[in-house]
Coordinates of N, CA and C in Angstrom, one line a residue:
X9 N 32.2 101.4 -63.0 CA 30.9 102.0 -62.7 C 30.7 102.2 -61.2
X10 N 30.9 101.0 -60.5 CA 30.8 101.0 -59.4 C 31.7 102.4 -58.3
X11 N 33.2 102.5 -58.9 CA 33.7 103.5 -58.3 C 33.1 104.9 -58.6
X12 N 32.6 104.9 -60.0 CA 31.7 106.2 -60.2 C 31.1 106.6 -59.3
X13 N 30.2 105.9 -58.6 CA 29.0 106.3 -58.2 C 29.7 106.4 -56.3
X14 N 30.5 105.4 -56.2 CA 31.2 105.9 -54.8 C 31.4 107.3 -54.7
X15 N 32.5 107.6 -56.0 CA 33.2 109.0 -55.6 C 32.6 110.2 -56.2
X16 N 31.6 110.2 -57.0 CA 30.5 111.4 -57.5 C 29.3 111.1 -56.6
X17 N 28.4 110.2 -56.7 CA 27.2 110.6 -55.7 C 27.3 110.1 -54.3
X18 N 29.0 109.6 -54.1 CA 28.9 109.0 -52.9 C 27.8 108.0 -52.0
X19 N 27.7 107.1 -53.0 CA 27.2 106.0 -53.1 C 27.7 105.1 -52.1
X20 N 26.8 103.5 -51.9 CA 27.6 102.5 -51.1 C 27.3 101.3 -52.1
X21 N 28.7 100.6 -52.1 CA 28.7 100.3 -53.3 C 29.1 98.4 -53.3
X22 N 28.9 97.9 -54.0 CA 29.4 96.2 -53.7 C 29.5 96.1 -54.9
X23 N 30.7 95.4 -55.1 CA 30.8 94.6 -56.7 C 31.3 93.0 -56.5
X24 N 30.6 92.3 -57.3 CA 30.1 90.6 -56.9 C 30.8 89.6 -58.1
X25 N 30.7 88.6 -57.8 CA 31.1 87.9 -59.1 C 29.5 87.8 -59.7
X26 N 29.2 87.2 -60.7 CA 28.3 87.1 -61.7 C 28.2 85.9 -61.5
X27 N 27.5 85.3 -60.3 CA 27.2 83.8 -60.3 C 25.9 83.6 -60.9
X28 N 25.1 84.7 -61.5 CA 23.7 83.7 -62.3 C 24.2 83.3 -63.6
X29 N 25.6 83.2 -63.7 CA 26.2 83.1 -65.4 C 25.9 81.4 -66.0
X30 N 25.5 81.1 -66.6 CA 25.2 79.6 -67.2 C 26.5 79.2 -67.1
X31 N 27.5 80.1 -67.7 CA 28.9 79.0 -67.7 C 30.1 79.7 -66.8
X32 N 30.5 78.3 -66.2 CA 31.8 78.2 -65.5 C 32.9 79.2 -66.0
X33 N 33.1 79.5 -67.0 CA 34.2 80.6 -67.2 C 34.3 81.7 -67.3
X34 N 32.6 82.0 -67.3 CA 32.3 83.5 -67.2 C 32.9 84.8 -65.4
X35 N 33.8 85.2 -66.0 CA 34.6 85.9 -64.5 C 33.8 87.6 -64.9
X36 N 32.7 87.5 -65.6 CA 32.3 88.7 -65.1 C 31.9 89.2 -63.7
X37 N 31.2 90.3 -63.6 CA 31.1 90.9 -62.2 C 30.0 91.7 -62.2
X38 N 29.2 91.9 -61.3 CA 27.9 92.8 -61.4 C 28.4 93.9 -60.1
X39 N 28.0 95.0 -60.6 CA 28.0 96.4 -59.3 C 26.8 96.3 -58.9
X40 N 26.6 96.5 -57.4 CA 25.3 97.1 -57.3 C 25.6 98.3 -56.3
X41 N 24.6 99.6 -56.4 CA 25.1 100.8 -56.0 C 23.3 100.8 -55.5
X42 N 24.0 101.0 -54.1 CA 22.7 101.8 -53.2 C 22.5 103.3 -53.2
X43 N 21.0 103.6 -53.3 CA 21.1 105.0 -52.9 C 20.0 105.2 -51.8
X44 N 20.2 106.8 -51.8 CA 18.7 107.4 -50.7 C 19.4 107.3 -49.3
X45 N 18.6 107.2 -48.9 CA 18.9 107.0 -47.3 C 19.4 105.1 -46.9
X46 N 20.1 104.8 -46.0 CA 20.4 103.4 -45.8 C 19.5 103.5 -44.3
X47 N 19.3 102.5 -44.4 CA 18.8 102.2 -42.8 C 19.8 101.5 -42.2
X48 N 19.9 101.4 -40.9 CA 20.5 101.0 -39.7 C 20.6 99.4 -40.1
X49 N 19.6 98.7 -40.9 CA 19.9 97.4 -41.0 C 20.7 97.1 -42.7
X50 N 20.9 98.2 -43.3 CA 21.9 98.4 -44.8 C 20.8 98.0 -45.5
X51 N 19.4 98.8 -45.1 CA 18.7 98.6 -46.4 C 18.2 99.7 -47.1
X52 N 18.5 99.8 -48.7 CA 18.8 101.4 -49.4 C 17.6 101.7 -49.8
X53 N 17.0 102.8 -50.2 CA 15.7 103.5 -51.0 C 15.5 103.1 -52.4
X54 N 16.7 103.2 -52.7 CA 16.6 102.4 -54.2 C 18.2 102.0 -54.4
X55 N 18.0 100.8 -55.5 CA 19.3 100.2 -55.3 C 19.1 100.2 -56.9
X56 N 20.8 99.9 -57.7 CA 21.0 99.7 -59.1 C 21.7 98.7 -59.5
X57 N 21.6 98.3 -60.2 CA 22.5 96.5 -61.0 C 22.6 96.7 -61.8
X58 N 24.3 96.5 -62.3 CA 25.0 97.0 -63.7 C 25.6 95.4 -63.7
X59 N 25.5 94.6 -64.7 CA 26.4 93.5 -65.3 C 27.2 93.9 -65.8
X60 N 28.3 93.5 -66.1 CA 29.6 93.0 -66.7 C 29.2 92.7 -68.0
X61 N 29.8 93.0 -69.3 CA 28.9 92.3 -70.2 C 30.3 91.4 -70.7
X62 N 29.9 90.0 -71.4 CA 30.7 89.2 -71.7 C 32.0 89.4 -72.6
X63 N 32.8 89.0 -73.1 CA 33.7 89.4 -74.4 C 32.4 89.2 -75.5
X64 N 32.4 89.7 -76.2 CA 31.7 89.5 -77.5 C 30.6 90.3 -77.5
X65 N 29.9 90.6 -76.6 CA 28.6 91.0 -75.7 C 28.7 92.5 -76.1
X66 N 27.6 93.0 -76.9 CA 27.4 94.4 -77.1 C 26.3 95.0 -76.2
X67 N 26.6 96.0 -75.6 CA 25.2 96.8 -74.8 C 25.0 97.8 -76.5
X68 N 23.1 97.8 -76.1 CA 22.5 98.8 -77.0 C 22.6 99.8 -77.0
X69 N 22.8 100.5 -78.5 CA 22.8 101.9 -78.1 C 22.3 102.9 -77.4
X70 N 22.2 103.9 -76.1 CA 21.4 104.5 -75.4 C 20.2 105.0 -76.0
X71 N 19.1 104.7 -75.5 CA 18.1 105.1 -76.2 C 17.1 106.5 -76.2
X72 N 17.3 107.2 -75.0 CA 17.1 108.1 -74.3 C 16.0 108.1 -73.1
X73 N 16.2 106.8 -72.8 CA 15.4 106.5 -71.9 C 15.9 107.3 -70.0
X74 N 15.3 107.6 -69.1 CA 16.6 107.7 -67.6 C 15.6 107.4 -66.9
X75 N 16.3 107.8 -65.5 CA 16.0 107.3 -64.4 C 16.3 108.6 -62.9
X76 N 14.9 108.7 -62.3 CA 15.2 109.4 -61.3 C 15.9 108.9 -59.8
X77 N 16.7 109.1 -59.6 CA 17.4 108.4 -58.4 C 17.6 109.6 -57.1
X78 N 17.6 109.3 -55.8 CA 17.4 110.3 -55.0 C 18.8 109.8 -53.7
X79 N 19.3 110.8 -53.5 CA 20.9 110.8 -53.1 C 21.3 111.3 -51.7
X80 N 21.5 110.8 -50.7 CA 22.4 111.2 -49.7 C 21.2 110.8 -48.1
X81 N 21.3 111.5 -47.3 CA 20.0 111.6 -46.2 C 19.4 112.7 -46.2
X82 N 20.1 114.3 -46.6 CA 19.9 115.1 -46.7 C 20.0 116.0 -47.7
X83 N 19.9 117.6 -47.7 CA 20.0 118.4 -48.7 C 21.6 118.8 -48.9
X84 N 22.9 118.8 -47.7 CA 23.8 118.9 -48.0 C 24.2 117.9 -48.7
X85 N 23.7 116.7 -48.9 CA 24.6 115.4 -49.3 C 24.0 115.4 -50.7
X86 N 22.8 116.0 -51.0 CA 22.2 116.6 -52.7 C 23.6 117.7 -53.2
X87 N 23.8 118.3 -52.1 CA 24.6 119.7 -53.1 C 25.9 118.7 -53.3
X88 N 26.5 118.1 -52.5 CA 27.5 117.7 -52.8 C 27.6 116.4 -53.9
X89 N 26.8 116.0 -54.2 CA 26.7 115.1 -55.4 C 26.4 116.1 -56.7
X90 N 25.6 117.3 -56.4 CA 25.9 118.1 -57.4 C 27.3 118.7 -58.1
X91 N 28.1 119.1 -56.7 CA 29.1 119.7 -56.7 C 30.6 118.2 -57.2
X92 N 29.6 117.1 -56.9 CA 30.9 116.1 -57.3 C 30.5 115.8 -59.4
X93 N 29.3 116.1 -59.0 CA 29.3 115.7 -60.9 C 29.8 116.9 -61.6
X94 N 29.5 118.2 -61.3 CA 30.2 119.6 -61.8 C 31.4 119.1 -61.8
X95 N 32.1 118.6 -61.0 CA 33.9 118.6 -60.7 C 34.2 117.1 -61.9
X96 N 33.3 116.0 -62.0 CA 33.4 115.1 -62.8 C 33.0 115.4 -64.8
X97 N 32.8 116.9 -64.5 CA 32.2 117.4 -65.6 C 31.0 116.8 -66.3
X98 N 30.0 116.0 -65.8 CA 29.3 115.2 -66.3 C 27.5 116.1 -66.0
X99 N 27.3 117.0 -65.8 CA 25.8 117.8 -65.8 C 25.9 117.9 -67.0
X100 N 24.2 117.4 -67.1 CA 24.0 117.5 -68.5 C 22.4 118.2 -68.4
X101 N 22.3 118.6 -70.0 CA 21.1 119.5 -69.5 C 20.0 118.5 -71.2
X102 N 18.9 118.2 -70.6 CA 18.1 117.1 -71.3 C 17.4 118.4 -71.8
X103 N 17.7 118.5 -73.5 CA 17.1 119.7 -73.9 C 15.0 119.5 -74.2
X104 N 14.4 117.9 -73.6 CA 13.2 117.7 -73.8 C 12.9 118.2 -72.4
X105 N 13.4 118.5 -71.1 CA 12.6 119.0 -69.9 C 12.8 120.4 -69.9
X106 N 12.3 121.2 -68.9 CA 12.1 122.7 -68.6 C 13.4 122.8 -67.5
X107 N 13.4 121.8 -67.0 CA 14.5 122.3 -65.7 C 16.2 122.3 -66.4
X108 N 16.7 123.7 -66.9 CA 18.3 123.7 -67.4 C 19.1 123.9 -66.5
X109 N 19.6 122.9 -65.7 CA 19.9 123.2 -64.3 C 21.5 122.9 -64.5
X110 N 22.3 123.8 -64.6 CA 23.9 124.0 -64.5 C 24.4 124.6 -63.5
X111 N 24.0 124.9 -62.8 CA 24.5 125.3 -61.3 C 24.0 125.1 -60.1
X112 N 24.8 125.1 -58.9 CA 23.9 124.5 -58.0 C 22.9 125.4 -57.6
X113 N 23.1 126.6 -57.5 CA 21.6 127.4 -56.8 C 20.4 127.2 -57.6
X114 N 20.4 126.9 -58.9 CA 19.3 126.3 -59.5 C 18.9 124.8 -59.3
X115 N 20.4 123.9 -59.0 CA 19.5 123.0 -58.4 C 19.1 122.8 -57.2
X116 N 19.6 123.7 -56.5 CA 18.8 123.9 -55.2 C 17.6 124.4 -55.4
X117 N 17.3 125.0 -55.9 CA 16.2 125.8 -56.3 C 14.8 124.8 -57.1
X118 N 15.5 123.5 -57.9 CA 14.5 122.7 -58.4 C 14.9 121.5 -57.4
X119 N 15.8 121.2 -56.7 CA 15.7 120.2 -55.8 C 16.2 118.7 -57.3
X120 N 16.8 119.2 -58.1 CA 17.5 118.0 -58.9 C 18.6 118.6 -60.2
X121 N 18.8 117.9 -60.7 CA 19.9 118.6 -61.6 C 20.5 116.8 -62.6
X122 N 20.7 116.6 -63.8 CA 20.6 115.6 -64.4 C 22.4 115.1 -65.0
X123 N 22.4 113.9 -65.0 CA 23.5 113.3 -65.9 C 23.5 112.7 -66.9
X124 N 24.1 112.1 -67.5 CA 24.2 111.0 -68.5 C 25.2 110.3 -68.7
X125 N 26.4 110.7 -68.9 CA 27.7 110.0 -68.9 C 28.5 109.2 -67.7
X126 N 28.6 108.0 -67.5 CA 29.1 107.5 -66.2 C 30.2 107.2 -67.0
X127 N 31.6 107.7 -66.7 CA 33.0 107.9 -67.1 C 34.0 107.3 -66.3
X128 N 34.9 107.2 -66.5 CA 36.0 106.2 -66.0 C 36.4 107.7 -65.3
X129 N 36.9 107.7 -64.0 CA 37.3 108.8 -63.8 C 39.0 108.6 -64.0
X130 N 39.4 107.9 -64.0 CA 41.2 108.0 -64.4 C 41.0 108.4 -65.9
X131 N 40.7 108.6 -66.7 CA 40.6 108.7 -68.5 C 39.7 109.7 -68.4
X132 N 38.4 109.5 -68.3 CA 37.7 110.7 -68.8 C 36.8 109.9 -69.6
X133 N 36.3 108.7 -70.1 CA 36.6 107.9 -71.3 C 34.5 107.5 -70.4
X134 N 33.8 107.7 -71.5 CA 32.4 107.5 -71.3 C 32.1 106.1 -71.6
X135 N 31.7 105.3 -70.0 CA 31.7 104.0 -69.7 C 30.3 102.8 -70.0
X136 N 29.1 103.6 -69.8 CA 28.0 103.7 -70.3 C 27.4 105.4 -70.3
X137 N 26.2 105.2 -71.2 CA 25.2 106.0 -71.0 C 23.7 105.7 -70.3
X138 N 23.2 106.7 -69.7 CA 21.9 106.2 -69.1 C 21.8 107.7 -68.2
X139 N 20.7 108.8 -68.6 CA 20.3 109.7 -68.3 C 19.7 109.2 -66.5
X140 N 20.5 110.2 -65.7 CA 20.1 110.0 -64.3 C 20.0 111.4 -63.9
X141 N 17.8 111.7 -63.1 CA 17.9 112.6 -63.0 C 18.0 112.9 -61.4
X142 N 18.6 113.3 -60.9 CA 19.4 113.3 -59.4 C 19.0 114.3 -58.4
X143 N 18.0 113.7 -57.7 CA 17.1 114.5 -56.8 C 17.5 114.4 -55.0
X144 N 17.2 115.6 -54.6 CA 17.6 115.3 -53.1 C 16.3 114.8 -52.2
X145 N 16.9 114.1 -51.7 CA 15.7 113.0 -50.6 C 14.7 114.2 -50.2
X146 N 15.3 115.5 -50.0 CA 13.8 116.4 -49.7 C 12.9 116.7 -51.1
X147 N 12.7 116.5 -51.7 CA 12.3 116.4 -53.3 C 10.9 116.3 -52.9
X148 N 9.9 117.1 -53.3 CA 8.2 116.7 -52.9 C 8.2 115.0 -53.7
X149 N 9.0 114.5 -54.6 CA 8.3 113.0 -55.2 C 8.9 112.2 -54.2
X150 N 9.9 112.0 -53.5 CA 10.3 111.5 -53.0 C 9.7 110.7 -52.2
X151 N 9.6 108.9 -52.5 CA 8.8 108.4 -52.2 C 9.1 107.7 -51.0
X152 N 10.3 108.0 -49.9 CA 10.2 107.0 -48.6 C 9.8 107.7 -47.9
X153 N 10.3 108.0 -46.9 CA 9.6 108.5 -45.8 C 10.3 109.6 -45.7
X154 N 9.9 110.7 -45.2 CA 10.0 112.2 -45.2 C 10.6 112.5 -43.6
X155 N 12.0 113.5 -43.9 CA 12.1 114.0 -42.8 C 11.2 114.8 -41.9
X156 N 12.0 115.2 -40.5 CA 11.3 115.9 -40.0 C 11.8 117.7 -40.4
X157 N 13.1 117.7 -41.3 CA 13.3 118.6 -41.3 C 13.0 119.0 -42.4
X158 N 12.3 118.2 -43.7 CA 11.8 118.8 -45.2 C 10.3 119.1 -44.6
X159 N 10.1 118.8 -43.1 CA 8.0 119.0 -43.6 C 8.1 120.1 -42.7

């Protein structure tokens, strides 16, 4: 998961051992993947935490729940997370919103564009599911602080 998000939204990324585990043998691992802009002291706009799940350990079926997440410092580093999930084949189009955004001049044009499949990129092989709708830091919702070049 963790390399996903490095090499498609070009993410900054850390993967940890799973020390809140109750027991000693547990060698799982938790990703966490920053996004948005980083500040000068490595602190991200929004950050994500994926566990490891144990042997035996089922994750739930996807429910169709997602998540808006906002990517890079600017609008070139939006196209290019667009242009890295087009190439990871993973745009997906959520047939409950208005925005069917399969190319980038449309998501330039809506300022987001959506996934759902986080894939092993050596296989191809769909690693979880969880609908991510993927907006560039100039985005009117965009909740930190606003460049001087979006106002």
């Amino acid at each position: 998961i963790a390399l996903f998000y490095e090499k498609v939204l070009e993410a900054t990324t850390s993967v940890l051992p799973n020390v809140s585990s109750s027991t000693t043998t547990d060698e799982s691992q938790i990703a966490i993947v920053a996004l948005g802009k980083i500040s000068p002291q490595g602190r991200a706009d929004q950050s994500l935490i994926f566990r490891e799940v144990a042997p035996g350990e089922t994750i739930p079926d996807y429910d169709g729940h997602h998540i808006a997440l906002y990517v890079g410092q600017d609008a070139s580093d939006f196209e290019d997370a667009f242009r890295n999930c087009d190439t990871a084949g993973v745009i997906w189009v959520n047939p409950r919103f208005s925005d069917k955004v399969t190319t980038l001049p449309l998501a330039k044009e809506v300022q987001q564009f959506r996934f759902k499949d986080i894939i092993d990129l050596n296989t191809g092989a769909v690693v979880y599911e969880l609908e991510h709708e993927v907006r560039s830091v100039e985005h009117e919702s965009f909740p930190g602080p606003r460049s001087e070049a979006a106002d």
